[in-house]
Short mmCIF file of C-alpha atoms in Angstrom, two decimals:
data_model
loop_
_atom_site.label_atom_id
_atom_site.label_comp_id
_atom_site.label_asym_id
_atom_site.label_seq_id
_atom_site.Cartn_x
_atom_site.Cartn_y
_atom_site.Cartn_z
CA MET A 1 123.79 78.22 118.96
CA ASN A 2 121.48 76.20 116.81
CA SER A 3 121.30 72.41 116.63
CA ARG A 4 123.44 72.25 113.47
CA THR A 5 126.24 74.18 115.14
CA ILE A 6 126.12 71.88 118.16
CA ALA A 7 126.14 68.85 115.85
CA VAL A 8 129.15 70.09 113.85
CA VAL A 9 131.12 70.92 117.00
CA SER A 10 130.20 67.54 118.51
CA VAL A 11 131.26 65.59 115.42
CA PHE A 12 134.59 67.40 115.09
CA VAL A 13 135.35 67.14 118.83
CA SER A 14 134.45 63.45 118.76
CA MET A 15 136.77 62.87 115.81
CA ALA A 16 139.56 64.75 117.59
CA ILE A 17 139.12 62.56 120.66
CA VAL A 18 138.89 59.25 118.81
CA PHE A 19 141.79 59.87 116.45
CA ARG A 20 143.99 61.21 119.24
CA LEU A 21 143.23 58.15 121.36
CA LEU A 22 143.98 55.85 118.42
CA LYS A 23 147.25 57.64 117.74
CA ASN A 24 148.23 57.40 121.40
CA ALA A 25 147.40 53.69 121.40
CA VAL A 26 150.06 53.27 118.70
CA THR A 27 152.59 55.81 119.99
CA SER A 28 152.66 58.65 122.49
CA MET A 29 155.20 60.52 120.33
CA GLN A 30 153.85 63.67 118.77
CA PHE A 31 154.30 63.49 115.00
CA LEU A 32 150.83 64.68 114.08
CA ASN A 33 148.56 67.04 116.01
CA ILE A 34 145.17 65.62 115.08
CA PRO A 35 143.00 67.76 117.40
CA LEU A 36 144.62 70.92 116.08
CA ALA A 37 144.24 69.87 112.44
CA LEU A 38 140.54 69.11 112.96
CA ALA A 39 140.03 72.42 114.78
CA PHE A 40 141.65 74.23 111.84
CA VAL A 41 139.40 72.39 109.38
CA ALA A 42 136.28 73.21 111.41
CA SER A 43 137.37 76.83 111.71
CA TYR A 44 138.01 77.16 107.97
CA LEU A 45 134.80 75.46 106.86
CA PHE A 46 132.34 76.62 109.52
CA GLY A 47 133.81 79.72 111.12
CA SER A 48 136.16 80.85 113.82
CA LYS A 49 133.78 80.31 116.73
CA ILE A 50 133.28 76.67 115.81
CA GLY A 51 137.04 76.22 115.38
CA LEU A 52 137.59 77.75 118.82
CA MET A 53 135.17 75.29 120.41
CA VAL A 54 136.62 72.29 118.56
CA GLY A 55 140.18 73.28 119.50
CA PHE A 56 139.29 73.85 123.13
CA PHE A 57 137.02 70.86 123.76
CA GLY A 58 139.05 68.48 121.58
CA TYR A 59 142.00 68.95 123.91
CA VAL A 60 140.03 69.07 127.16
CA PHE A 61 138.11 65.84 126.58
CA SER A 62 140.92 63.86 124.96
CA ASP A 63 143.32 64.87 127.75
CA LEU A 64 140.78 63.79 130.35
CA LEU A 65 140.86 60.33 128.77
CA ILE A 66 144.63 60.21 128.21
CA TYR A 67 146.26 62.01 131.12
CA PRO A 68 145.05 65.40 132.35
CA GLY A 69 147.31 67.97 133.92
CA LEU A 70 148.32 71.60 133.76
CA TRP A 71 149.03 71.09 130.05
CA THR A 72 145.31 70.37 129.52
CA ILE A 73 144.43 73.93 130.42
CA VAL A 74 147.31 75.47 128.46
CA ASN A 75 146.89 73.32 125.33
CA SER A 76 143.11 73.67 125.19
CA LEU A 77 143.16 77.46 125.59
CA VAL A 78 145.92 77.98 123.02
CA ALA A 79 144.37 75.48 120.57
CA GLY A 80 141.04 77.29 120.79
CA LEU A 81 142.68 80.69 120.32
CA ILE A 82 144.81 79.79 117.32
CA SER A 83 141.97 77.85 115.70
CA TYR A 84 139.89 81.01 116.01
CA ILE A 85 142.72 83.00 114.40
CA PHE A 86 143.07 80.40 111.63
CA GLY A 87 139.39 80.80 110.77
CA LEU A 88 139.75 84.57 110.52
CA SER A 89 143.01 84.60 108.57
CA SER A 90 142.29 81.79 106.14
CA ARG A 91 138.72 82.59 105.24
CA ARG A 92 139.51 83.84 101.73
CA VAL A 93 142.63 81.79 101.05
CA ILE A 94 142.47 80.01 97.70
CA GLN A 95 146.02 78.75 97.22
CA ASP A 96 146.98 75.55 98.98
CA LEU A 97 150.52 76.78 99.65
CA VAL A 98 149.26 79.86 101.50
CA LEU A 99 146.81 77.72 103.48
CA PHE A 100 149.65 75.32 104.33
CA LEU A 101 151.91 78.17 105.44
CA GLU A 102 149.21 79.67 107.66
CA ALA A 103 148.59 76.30 109.29
CA PHE A 104 152.33 75.68 109.66
CA LEU A 105 153.00 79.04 111.30
CA LEU A 106 150.06 78.68 113.67
CA CYS A 107 151.14 75.13 114.57
CA PHE A 108 154.61 76.51 115.25
CA PHE A 109 153.09 79.22 117.45
CA PHE A 110 151.01 76.56 119.25
CA ASP A 111 154.06 74.43 119.99
CA LEU A 112 156.24 77.36 121.02
CA SER A 113 153.64 79.11 123.17
CA THR A 114 152.35 76.00 124.95
CA SER A 115 155.87 74.84 125.77
CA THR A 116 156.85 78.33 126.93
CA LEU A 117 153.77 78.67 129.13
CA LEU A 118 154.32 75.24 130.67
CA TYR A 119 157.98 75.97 131.41
CA ILE A 120 156.91 79.22 133.09
CA LEU A 121 154.26 77.38 135.13
CA PHE A 122 156.93 74.87 136.20
CA GLY A 123 159.15 77.69 137.45
CA LEU A 124 161.45 78.91 134.67
CA GLU A 125 161.95 82.60 133.98
CA ILE A 126 160.16 83.86 130.87
CA SER A 127 163.34 84.33 128.80
CA LYS A 128 164.70 80.88 129.70
CA ALA A 129 161.31 79.29 129.10
CA LEU A 130 161.15 80.80 125.61
CA VAL A 131 164.70 79.67 124.77
CA PHE A 132 164.07 76.12 126.02
CA ALA A 133 160.74 75.98 124.17
CA PHE A 134 162.31 77.13 120.90
CA ILE A 135 165.32 74.83 121.12
CA GLY A 136 163.03 71.99 122.19
CA LEU A 137 161.27 72.11 118.84
CA PHE A 138 164.51 71.04 117.17
CA LEU A 139 166.68 69.35 119.82
CA PRO A 140 166.01 67.36 122.99
CA VAL A 141 165.79 69.58 126.10
CA MET A 142 164.45 69.18 129.64
CA GLY A 143 164.26 65.39 129.40
CA GLY A 144 163.21 65.17 125.76
CA TYR A 145 164.79 62.71 123.38
CA LEU A 146 163.52 63.49 119.87
CA ILE A 147 165.34 65.55 117.27
CA GLY A 148 163.35 67.78 114.90
CA VAL A 149 159.97 66.71 116.24
CA GLY A 150 158.59 70.27 116.17
CA PRO A 151 158.98 70.96 112.44
CA LEU A 152 157.93 67.39 111.61
CA THR A 153 154.72 67.74 113.62
CA GLU A 154 153.99 71.17 112.20
CA PHE A 155 154.59 69.94 108.64
CA SER A 156 152.43 66.81 108.95
CA THR A 157 149.64 68.67 110.76
CA SER A 158 149.58 71.39 108.10
CA ILE A 159 149.53 68.87 105.24
CA LEU A 160 146.66 67.00 106.91
CA THR A 161 144.78 70.28 107.42
CA VAL A 162 145.01 71.27 103.75
CA LEU A 163 144.11 67.77 102.51
CA LEU A 164 141.05 67.59 104.77
CA ILE A 165 139.87 71.08 103.87
CA ARG A 166 140.17 70.51 100.14
CA GLY A 167 138.63 67.03 100.36
CA LEU A 168 135.64 68.27 102.34
CA GLU A 169 135.21 71.29 100.08
CA LYS A 170 134.96 68.97 97.05
CA ARG A 171 132.12 67.16 98.78
CA ASN A 172 130.31 70.48 99.44
CA LEU A 173 130.11 69.66 103.15
CA LYS A 174 129.75 73.30 104.13
CA LYS A 175 126.86 73.82 101.72
CA ASP A 176 125.12 70.63 102.84
CA ILE A 177 125.25 71.54 106.53
CA ASN A 178 124.57 75.28 106.08
CA ILE A 179 125.21 76.70 109.51
CA GLY A 180 123.51 80.03 109.65
#
């Protein structure tokens, strides 16, 4: 890694931490996944490896400041993985709708897989964990109380991702930084 790569990862991870902390100071409810959106943006603009690092470290460090637990490991690993995938799959995407759909589907996969893995780690069978995780995106389960929070979070995160990518592209950020 060169110094520009380290700087880009550091800036994006720092933004993920700060904005997640600010959001949690207002509400702990998940209506927008800021670390994931920033990891997607970094992955799209600077490559999959950078997105992987931003996704992983954004969750690790922000969770350490908010409230670490088993979910820290699960969320950071899955965020890094799907941010890496986003960078590979969206590299040549031109249309905003396609970019939005990719982000939406990967956010959905993030929510479903992290919930499923956590339910398994807390003792549910795989099939039950998957059912509870899926239903939990739409209806309150296992102590939840929000309705439709999954699709709302996935929608808002995907919109933010597309807006940030297009806004930063207009400013030629990638060209100015030129990570080689």
